[in-house]
Short mmCIF file of C-alpha atoms in Angstrom, two decimals:
data_model
loop_
_atom_site.label_atom_id
_atom_site.label_comp_id
_atom_site.label_asym_id
_atom_site.label_seq_id
_atom_site.Cartn_x
_atom_site.Cartn_y
_atom_site.Cartn_z
CA UNK A 1 15.00 -23.05 -12.76
CA UNK A 2 12.18 -22.11 -15.20
CA UNK A 3 9.89 -25.11 -16.46
CA UNK A 4 7.04 -24.95 -18.67
CA UNK A 5 4.85 -27.06 -17.39
CA UNK A 6 1.96 -29.16 -19.08
CA UNK A 7 -1.36 -29.21 -18.01
CA UNK A 8 -2.25 -32.70 -16.81
CA UNK A 9 1.35 -33.70 -16.60
CA UNK A 10 2.03 -35.41 -13.51
CA UNK A 11 4.91 -32.84 -12.90
CA UNK A 12 2.05 -30.29 -13.04
CA UNK A 13 -0.14 -31.84 -11.02
CA UNK A 14 2.52 -32.02 -8.19
CA UNK A 15 3.13 -28.45 -8.57
CA UNK A 16 -0.36 -27.35 -8.10
CA UNK A 17 -0.75 -29.51 -4.60
CA UNK A 18 2.68 -28.29 -3.68
CA UNK A 19 1.72 -24.73 -4.12
CA UNK A 20 -2.22 -25.34 -2.70
CA UNK A 21 -0.26 -27.00 0.34
CA UNK A 22 2.35 -24.05 1.03
CA UNK A 23 -0.68 -21.89 0.73
CA UNK A 24 -2.72 -23.77 3.38
CA UNK A 25 0.00 -24.02 5.79
CA UNK A 26 0.74 -20.09 5.56
CA UNK A 27 -2.79 -19.36 5.98
CA UNK A 28 -3.56 -22.20 8.85
CA UNK A 29 -0.84 -21.00 11.27
CA UNK A 30 0.21 -24.48 12.47
CA UNK A 31 -1.40 -27.56 10.99
CA UNK A 32 -0.46 -31.60 10.92
CA UNK A 33 0.29 -33.56 7.74
CA UNK A 34 -3.24 -35.38 8.58
CA UNK A 35 -4.95 -32.32 8.94
CA UNK A 36 -3.88 -31.11 5.61
CA UNK A 37 -4.54 -34.38 3.82
CA UNK A 38 -7.87 -34.15 5.35
CA UNK A 39 -8.96 -30.70 4.77
CA UNK A 40 -7.76 -30.43 1.27
CA UNK A 41 -8.49 -33.70 0.16
CA UNK A 42 -5.55 -35.13 -0.67
CA UNK A 43 -4.10 -38.83 -0.02
CA UNK A 44 -1.74 -39.10 2.99
CA UNK A 45 0.95 -40.15 0.61
CA UNK A 46 0.91 -37.26 -1.46
CA UNK A 47 1.03 -34.75 1.17
CA UNK A 48 3.88 -36.49 3.13
CA UNK A 49 5.99 -36.57 -0.07
CA UNK A 50 5.00 -32.85 -0.98
CA UNK A 51 5.41 -31.60 2.96
CA UNK A 52 8.81 -33.35 2.59
CA UNK A 53 9.97 -31.48 0.02
CA UNK A 54 8.66 -27.85 1.23
CA UNK A 55 10.95 -28.96 4.37
CA UNK A 56 13.92 -29.48 2.54
CA UNK A 57 13.44 -26.37 0.82
CA UNK A 58 12.98 -24.40 3.89
CA UNK A 59 9.48 -23.18 3.17
CA UNK A 60 7.65 -25.00 6.20
CA UNK A 61 9.46 -26.15 9.39
CA UNK A 62 7.99 -28.23 11.82
CA UNK A 63 6.97 -27.13 15.59
CA UNK A 64 6.58 -29.92 17.90
CA UNK A 65 3.60 -31.60 18.90
CA UNK A 66 -0.22 -31.24 18.49
CA UNK A 67 -3.00 -33.00 21.08
CA UNK A 68 -3.09 -36.48 20.19
CA UNK A 69 -6.45 -37.84 18.38
CA UNK A 70 -9.36 -38.89 20.75
CA UNK A 71 -8.32 -42.68 19.95
CA UNK A 72 -4.77 -41.65 21.87
CA UNK A 73 -1.51 -42.80 20.26
CA UNK A 74 1.40 -40.43 18.79
CA UNK A 75 0.82 -36.64 19.15
CA UNK A 76 0.64 -35.26 15.66
CA UNK A 77 3.68 -32.98 14.64
CA UNK A 78 2.63 -29.39 13.58
CA UNK A 79 3.81 -27.62 10.60
CA UNK A 80 4.49 -23.63 10.47
CA UNK A 81 4.85 -21.68 6.94
CA UNK A 82 8.93 -20.12 7.26
CA UNK A 83 8.51 -16.31 6.83
CA UNK A 84 12.20 -16.24 6.83
CA UNK A 85 12.38 -18.74 3.79
CA UNK A 86 12.95 -15.85 1.42
CA UNK A 87 12.38 -11.66 1.61
CA UNK A 88 10.59 -9.16 -0.63
CA UNK A 89 11.45 -5.53 -1.11
CA UNK A 90 8.96 -2.57 -1.19
CA UNK A 91 9.32 0.56 -2.30
CA UNK A 92 7.18 3.85 -2.28
CA UNK A 93 8.51 6.49 -4.71
CA UNK A 94 7.41 10.08 -3.58
CA UNK A 95 7.79 13.00 -5.30
CA UNK A 96 10.15 14.56 -2.48
CA UNK A 97 11.53 11.05 -1.37
CA UNK A 98 11.56 7.35 -1.82
CA UNK A 99 10.79 4.95 0.98
CA UNK A 100 12.08 1.36 0.33
CA UNK A 101 12.98 -1.56 2.74
CA UNK A 102 13.21 -5.31 2.74
CA UNK A 103 10.78 -7.86 4.69
CA UNK A 104 9.92 -11.36 5.30
CA UNK A 105 7.19 -13.18 4.06
CA UNK A 106 5.10 -11.94 7.07
CA UNK A 107 5.32 -8.68 6.06
CA UNK A 108 7.91 -7.81 8.95
CA UNK A 109 9.94 -5.58 7.79
CA UNK A 110 13.81 -6.41 8.83
CA UNK A 111 15.06 -2.86 7.61
CA UNK A 112 14.04 0.30 5.69
CA UNK A 113 15.58 3.58 4.64
CA UNK A 114 14.80 6.92 2.99
CA UNK A 115 16.12 8.58 0.14
CA UNK A 116 15.75 12.23 -1.74
CA UNK A 117 13.90 11.83 -4.89
CA UNK A 118 14.68 15.39 -6.74
CA UNK A 119 18.90 15.09 -7.15
CA UNK A 120 17.99 12.31 -9.08
CA UNK A 121 14.91 12.83 -11.50
CA UNK A 122 14.62 12.02 -13.78
CA UNK A 123 17.04 9.17 -14.58
CA UNK A 124 19.13 8.83 -11.95
CA UNK A 125 16.61 7.19 -9.80
CA UNK A 126 16.75 3.57 -10.63
CA UNK A 127 20.56 3.77 -10.42
CA UNK A 128 20.43 5.19 -7.25
CA UNK A 129 17.99 3.18 -5.68
CA UNK A 130 19.20 -0.14 -6.84
CA UNK A 131 22.67 0.64 -5.31
CA UNK A 132 20.93 1.60 -2.22
CA UNK A 133 19.15 -1.88 -2.32
CA UNK A 134 22.35 -3.37 -2.69
CA UNK A 135 23.62 -1.75 0.20
CA UNK A 136 20.91 -2.74 2.43
CA UNK A 137 20.87 -6.52 1.61
CA UNK A 138 24.55 -6.37 1.97
CA UNK A 139 24.02 -4.61 5.28
CA UNK A 140 21.74 -7.33 7.04
CA UNK A 141 23.60 -10.24 4.82
CA UNK A 142 20.81 -11.13 2.75
CA UNK A 143 22.05 -12.75 -0.47
CA UNK A 144 20.09 -11.51 -3.81
CA UNK A 145 18.96 -15.11 -4.03
CA UNK A 146 17.18 -15.16 -1.16
CA UNK A 147 14.97 -12.12 -2.40
CA UNK A 148 11.67 -13.24 -4.35
CA UNK A 149 10.86 -10.36 -5.71
CA UNK A 150 10.05 -6.38 -5.21
CA UNK A 151 7.03 -4.20 -5.15
CA UNK A 152 7.22 -0.66 -6.30
CA UNK A 153 4.55 2.25 -5.91
CA UNK A 154 4.83 5.26 -7.98
CA UNK A 155 3.19 8.26 -8.20
CA UNK A 156 1.38 9.32 -11.40
CA UNK A 157 -0.92 6.43 -13.54
CA UNK A 158 0.85 3.29 -14.15
CA UNK A 159 -0.37 0.73 -16.52
CA UNK A 160 0.60 -2.38 -14.52
CA UNK A 161 0.45 -4.69 -17.69
CA UNK A 162 3.02 -3.17 -19.45
CA UNK A 163 5.12 -1.31 -16.09
CA UNK A 164 5.32 1.78 -17.71
CA UNK A 165 4.25 5.10 -15.56
CA UNK A 166 3.77 8.92 -16.16
CA UNK A 167 4.56 10.86 -13.68
CA UNK A 168 4.65 14.41 -13.86
CA UNK A 169 7.09 15.26 -10.32
CA UNK A 170 9.54 12.97 -11.60
CA UNK A 171 9.62 14.18 -15.19
CA UNK A 172 7.95 10.57 -16.30
CA UNK A 173 6.22 9.98 -19.45
CA UNK A 174 5.57 6.52 -20.49
CA UNK A 175 8.84 5.30 -18.20
CA UNK A 176 9.73 1.76 -18.37
CA UNK A 177 10.15 1.77 -14.87
CA UNK A 178 9.74 -2.35 -14.53
CA UNK A 179 11.85 -2.70 -17.06
CA UNK A 180 14.68 -0.73 -15.94
CA UNK A 181 14.40 -2.04 -12.32
CA UNK A 182 14.20 -5.73 -13.96
CA UNK A 183 17.56 -4.73 -15.77
CA UNK A 184 19.38 -4.15 -12.02
CA UNK A 185 17.95 -7.47 -10.58
CA UNK A 186 17.53 -11.10 -11.18
CA UNK A 187 13.95 -11.07 -9.56
CA UNK A 188 10.51 -10.18 -10.96
CA UNK A 189 9.34 -6.73 -10.18
CA UNK A 190 6.01 -5.33 -10.23
CA UNK A 191 4.43 -1.77 -10.41
CA UNK A 192 1.30 0.08 -9.74
CA UNK A 193 0.51 3.75 -8.32
CA UNK A 194 1.69 4.52 -4.89
CA UNK A 195 -1.84 5.07 -3.35
CA UNK A 196 -2.88 1.59 -5.07
CA UNK A 197 -0.03 -0.47 -3.05
CA UNK A 198 -1.10 1.45 0.31
CA UNK A 199 -4.50 0.40 0.05
CA UNK A 200 -2.89 -3.29 -0.35
CA UNK A 201 -0.75 -2.77 2.70
CA UNK A 202 -3.58 -1.71 4.98
CA UNK A 203 -5.71 -4.37 3.84
CA UNK A 204 -2.70 -6.80 4.49
CA UNK A 205 -1.55 -5.99 7.71
CA UNK A 206 -3.29 -2.63 8.63
CA UNK A 207 -6.30 -0.91 9.58
CA UNK A 208 -8.41 -2.99 7.15
CA UNK A 209 -7.44 -6.71 7.60
CA UNK A 210 -10.26 -8.94 6.67
CA UNK A 211 -12.46 -6.35 5.05
CA UNK A 212 -13.26 -6.75 1.22
CA UNK A 213 -14.54 -3.22 0.18
CA UNK A 214 -11.83 -0.61 1.34
CA UNK A 215 -10.89 2.59 -0.06
CA UNK A 216 -8.09 4.60 1.28
CA UNK A 217 -7.52 8.23 1.16
CA UNK A 218 -4.07 9.80 0.95
CA UNK A 219 -4.11 13.87 2.03
CA UNK A 220 -0.37 14.82 0.90
CA UNK A 221 0.65 17.66 -1.35
CA UNK A 222 -2.14 16.13 -3.49
CA UNK A 223 -4.85 13.90 -2.74
CA UNK A 224 -5.29 10.33 -3.85
CA UNK A 225 -7.75 7.31 -3.39
CA UNK A 226 -6.64 3.58 -3.55
CA UNK A 227 -10.10 1.13 -4.11
CA UNK A 228 -10.53 -2.47 -3.09
CA UNK A 229 -13.95 -3.71 -4.29
CA UNK A 230 -15.13 -7.26 -3.24
CA UNK A 231 -11.33 -8.18 -2.55
CA UNK A 232 -10.00 -6.85 -5.65
CA UNK A 233 -8.11 -3.66 -6.46
CA UNK A 234 -9.90 -1.53 -8.75
CA UNK A 235 -7.46 0.34 -11.31
CA UNK A 236 -10.01 1.64 -13.87
CA UNK A 237 -10.13 1.36 -17.18
CA UNK A 238 -6.90 3.74 -18.09
CA UNK A 239 -5.22 2.74 -14.88
CA UNK A 240 -6.64 5.93 -13.29
CA UNK A 241 -9.15 5.05 -11.22
CA UNK A 242 -9.11 6.61 -7.52
CA UNK A 243 -7.74 10.31 -8.92
CA UNK A 244 -10.28 11.80 -6.79
CA UNK A 245 -8.06 14.93 -6.46
CA UNK A 246 -9.88 16.02 -9.20
CA UNK A 247 -13.31 15.74 -7.27
CA UNK A 248 -15.37 18.87 -7.34
CA UNK A 249 -16.79 19.46 -3.84
CA UNK A 250 -17.87 22.91 -4.63
CA UNK A 251 -19.54 23.83 -8.08
CA UNK A 252 -19.56 27.41 -7.60
CA UNK A 253 -16.28 27.49 -7.08
CA UNK A 254 -15.16 25.51 -9.76
CA UNK A 255 -16.89 27.44 -11.75
CA UNK A 256 -15.83 30.83 -10.61
CA UNK A 257 -11.91 30.13 -10.20
CA UNK A 258 -11.04 27.04 -11.27
CA UNK A 259 -8.57 25.88 -14.30
CA UNK A 260 -7.14 22.60 -14.07
CA UNK A 261 -5.00 23.09 -17.35
CA UNK A 262 -3.18 25.92 -15.68
CA UNK A 263 -3.42 24.91 -11.89
CA UNK A 264 -1.71 21.37 -12.33
CA UNK A 265 -3.79 19.89 -9.35
CA UNK A 266 -7.57 18.70 -9.52
CA UNK A 267 -9.79 20.90 -7.92
CA UNK A 268 -10.00 19.25 -4.15
CA UNK A 269 -6.36 19.08 -4.26
CA UNK A 270 -6.36 23.11 -4.95
CA UNK A 271 -8.50 23.32 -1.81
CA UNK A 272 -7.53 20.48 0.34
CA UNK A 273 -3.95 19.30 -0.55
CA UNK A 274 -1.21 20.05 1.58
CA UNK A 275 0.70 22.43 -0.56
CA UNK A 276 -3.23 24.40 -1.08
CA UNK A 277 -3.43 24.74 2.79
CA UNK A 278 -0.34 26.74 2.77
CA UNK A 279 -1.46 29.04 0.19
CA UNK A 280 -4.51 29.53 1.53
CA UNK A 281 -3.49 30.37 4.94
CA UNK A 282 -0.87 32.94 2.83
CA UNK A 283 -3.72 34.69 1.27
CA UNK A 284 -5.87 35.02 4.48
CA UNK A 285 -2.47 36.32 6.82
CA UNK A 286 -2.39 39.53 3.90
CA UNK A 287 -4.91 40.62 6.00
CA UNK A 288 -3.93 39.72 9.37
CA UNK A 289 -0.29 40.97 9.83
CA UNK A 290 -0.48 40.74 13.50
CA UNK A 291 -1.25 37.10 13.37
CA UNK A 292 2.02 35.06 14.70
CA UNK A 293 2.46 33.03 11.57
CA UNK A 294 2.04 36.28 9.35
CA UNK A 295 6.08 36.91 10.23
CA UNK A 296 7.71 33.30 10.04
CA UNK A 297 7.88 30.46 7.88
CA UNK A 298 4.87 27.67 8.43
CA UNK A 299 3.66 24.44 7.23
CA UNK A 300 0.42 22.80 6.99
CA UNK A 301 1.14 21.15 10.09
CA UNK A 302 1.52 24.23 11.78
CA UNK A 303 -1.91 25.33 10.54
CA UNK A 304 -3.67 22.79 12.01
CA UNK A 305 -1.77 23.00 15.48
CA UNK A 306 -2.88 26.38 15.75
CA UNK A 307 -6.48 25.36 14.63
CA UNK A 308 -6.43 22.52 17.24
CA UNK A 309 -5.65 25.79 19.58
CA UNK A 310 -8.69 27.46 18.27
CA UNK A 311 -6.80 30.30 16.62
CA UNK A 312 -10.03 31.94 14.89
CA UNK A 313 -8.02 32.23 11.41
CA UNK A 314 -6.16 28.80 11.29
CA UNK A 315 -9.72 26.91 12.34
CA UNK A 316 -11.49 28.84 9.29
CA UNK A 317 -9.16 27.55 6.86
CA UNK A 318 -8.72 23.94 8.50
CA UNK A 319 -12.56 24.05 8.88
CA UNK A 320 -12.51 24.51 4.85
CA UNK A 321 -10.23 21.85 4.17
CA UNK A 322 -12.38 19.60 6.24
CA UNK A 323 -15.43 20.27 4.72
CA UNK A 324 -13.90 19.57 1.32
CA UNK A 325 -12.55 16.24 2.10
CA UNK A 326 -15.69 15.25 4.28
CA UNK A 327 -18.23 15.98 0.99
CA UNK A 328 -15.60 14.14 -0.92
CA UNK A 329 -15.57 10.85 1.14
CA UNK A 330 -19.38 11.48 1.24
CA UNK A 331 -19.26 10.72 -2.91
CA UNK A 332 -16.82 8.18 -2.63
CA UNK A 333 -18.82 6.26 0.55
CA UNK A 334 -22.28 6.76 -1.38
CA UNK A 335 -20.36 5.60 -4.66
CA UNK A 336 -18.68 2.52 -3.51
CA UNK A 337 -20.13 1.63 0.11
CA UNK A 338 -16.90 0.45 1.67
CA UNK A 339 -16.74 -1.23 5.04
CA UNK A 340 -14.09 1.45 5.75
CA UNK A 341 -12.12 4.68 4.78
CA UNK A 342 -8.87 4.77 5.76
CA UNK A 343 -6.96 8.30 5.78
CA UNK A 344 -2.96 8.35 5.40
CA UNK A 345 -0.88 11.20 4.22
CA UNK A 346 0.48 14.27 5.96
CA UNK A 347 -2.48 15.59 6.92
CA UNK A 348 -3.74 12.86 8.59
CA UNK A 349 -1.41 13.15 11.12
CA UNK A 350 -3.84 15.63 12.76
CA UNK A 351 -4.82 13.05 14.59
CA UNK A 352 -8.02 11.80 15.91
CA UNK A 353 -9.55 15.38 16.08
CA UNK A 354 -9.49 15.90 12.47
CA UNK A 355 -11.03 12.09 12.11
CA UNK A 356 -13.91 13.40 14.41
CA UNK A 357 -14.66 16.22 12.37
CA UNK A 358 -14.82 14.05 9.12
CA UNK A 359 -17.11 11.39 11.37
CA UNK A 360 -19.61 14.30 11.81
CA UNK A 361 -20.31 15.17 8.17
CA UNK A 362 -20.57 11.46 7.07
CA UNK A 363 -23.02 10.94 10.18
CA UNK A 364 -25.38 13.81 8.59
CA UNK A 365 -24.91 13.11 4.69
CA UNK A 366 -24.70 9.20 4.21
CA UNK A 367 -27.63 7.15 4.19
CA UNK A 368 -25.50 3.79 6.06
CA UNK A 369 -22.69 3.98 8.49
CA UNK A 370 -19.32 3.58 7.35
CA UNK A 371 -15.82 3.22 10.00
CA UNK A 372 -13.57 6.09 9.47
CA UNK A 373 -9.96 5.21 10.58
CA UNK A 374 -6.36 6.48 10.69
CA UNK A 375 -3.92 4.32 8.63
CA UNK A 376 -2.02 1.95 10.94
CA UNK A 377 0.93 1.41 9.07
CA UNK A 378 2.50 5.23 9.33
CA UNK A 379 5.31 5.23 7.60
CA UNK A 380 6.08 1.58 6.41
CA UNK A 381 2.62 2.06 4.37
CA UNK A 382 4.27 2.06 0.81
CA UNK A 383 6.73 -0.58 1.85
CA UNK A 384 4.24 -2.90 2.89
CA UNK A 385 2.24 -1.80 0.21
CA UNK A 386 5.00 -2.88 -2.14
CA UNK A 387 5.86 -6.23 -0.70
CA UNK A 388 1.95 -6.95 -0.68
CA UNK A 389 1.39 -6.11 -4.24
CA UNK A 390 4.47 -8.70 -4.97
CA UNK A 391 2.48 -11.62 -3.01
CA UNK A 392 -0.83 -10.81 -4.75
CA UNK A 393 0.73 -10.45 -8.49
CA UNK A 394 3.43 -13.26 -8.37
CA UNK A 395 1.87 -16.61 -9.32
CA UNK A 396 3.28 -18.37 -6.72
CA UNK A 397 6.44 -18.15 -4.03
CA UNK A 398 7.83 -21.16 -5.32
CA UNK A 399 10.58 -21.25 -7.52
CA UNK A 400 10.57 -23.66 -9.93
#
């Protein structure tokens, strides 16, 4: 039921108090009715009435008794947020695959799946995704009525207010992604750039918990950047903040052989993106026909594996990649002064060796220290990020 709330009306005030109390219980972990009244400066009858409603609606649960007061007497009953009161769907749309999953309100992913992208580009993605999500809900016996909403990340530039996205890898131009998905489901859908939702996920449950200034760099086929400043996701004037793949990290090379109009990728992506690493290695192998990789198909992962084993040619290529990425990180850190920079994406799976090399560059060129870390969420980063997007953007968990 959707009601238009009049500011100042008793119903509106009760709704606001209910929202505040639910949020307080969720953030505190466990808390008693008396503690809620004291901490929120609300009357005990108001708290008791609203808590009874939240219990009846299954938003919270009683967890037994806590410590008695210094005056003795009955021990207060502790209240706890019920993370299973509702569920959220998180979706991470990529150029080659789409990860989607269902999680509870604490961010625990209950079930997740992956589907290919390209067979359904451009107009079949939403239909196929909707069918698969319904099958997933049926598989774990969750009715659509228990789903509060969905958060979706898409490659390219996403206008969050209009819910439209432009993603060349999906052949989408001003594609109304939010509208298309909301036609399929009875709950609200929020959309954003895929790297933006990833940095939200890392701040919620990953490497950046309790940090307010965070940068996430994803290094895959392309290179993207999600930015949180003073606790707020920074999207830029045209929803295009974080397009770090266009950063120039070698002006001489940029002047000599780079044309973004024709190359399709930014300068940094052309020199350090996953697809570019393979291309660079193949060019170097033309002069090294006796190299093991010259006779077989290989991936970026193979190049890094050989580099870790001190293969001279692979090490040469990877050192160049690390240098470009390192200088990009120096520029980003100098500009935003984040508490932490998180590295995600396929190239990041090279592990701690990769991080150590980047750290050396940061320590050499930065005037201040910055923590550098790999993502903690792994393959769930986009799903958890989509769930986090919904929780941030939706006005309230309460359905009224």
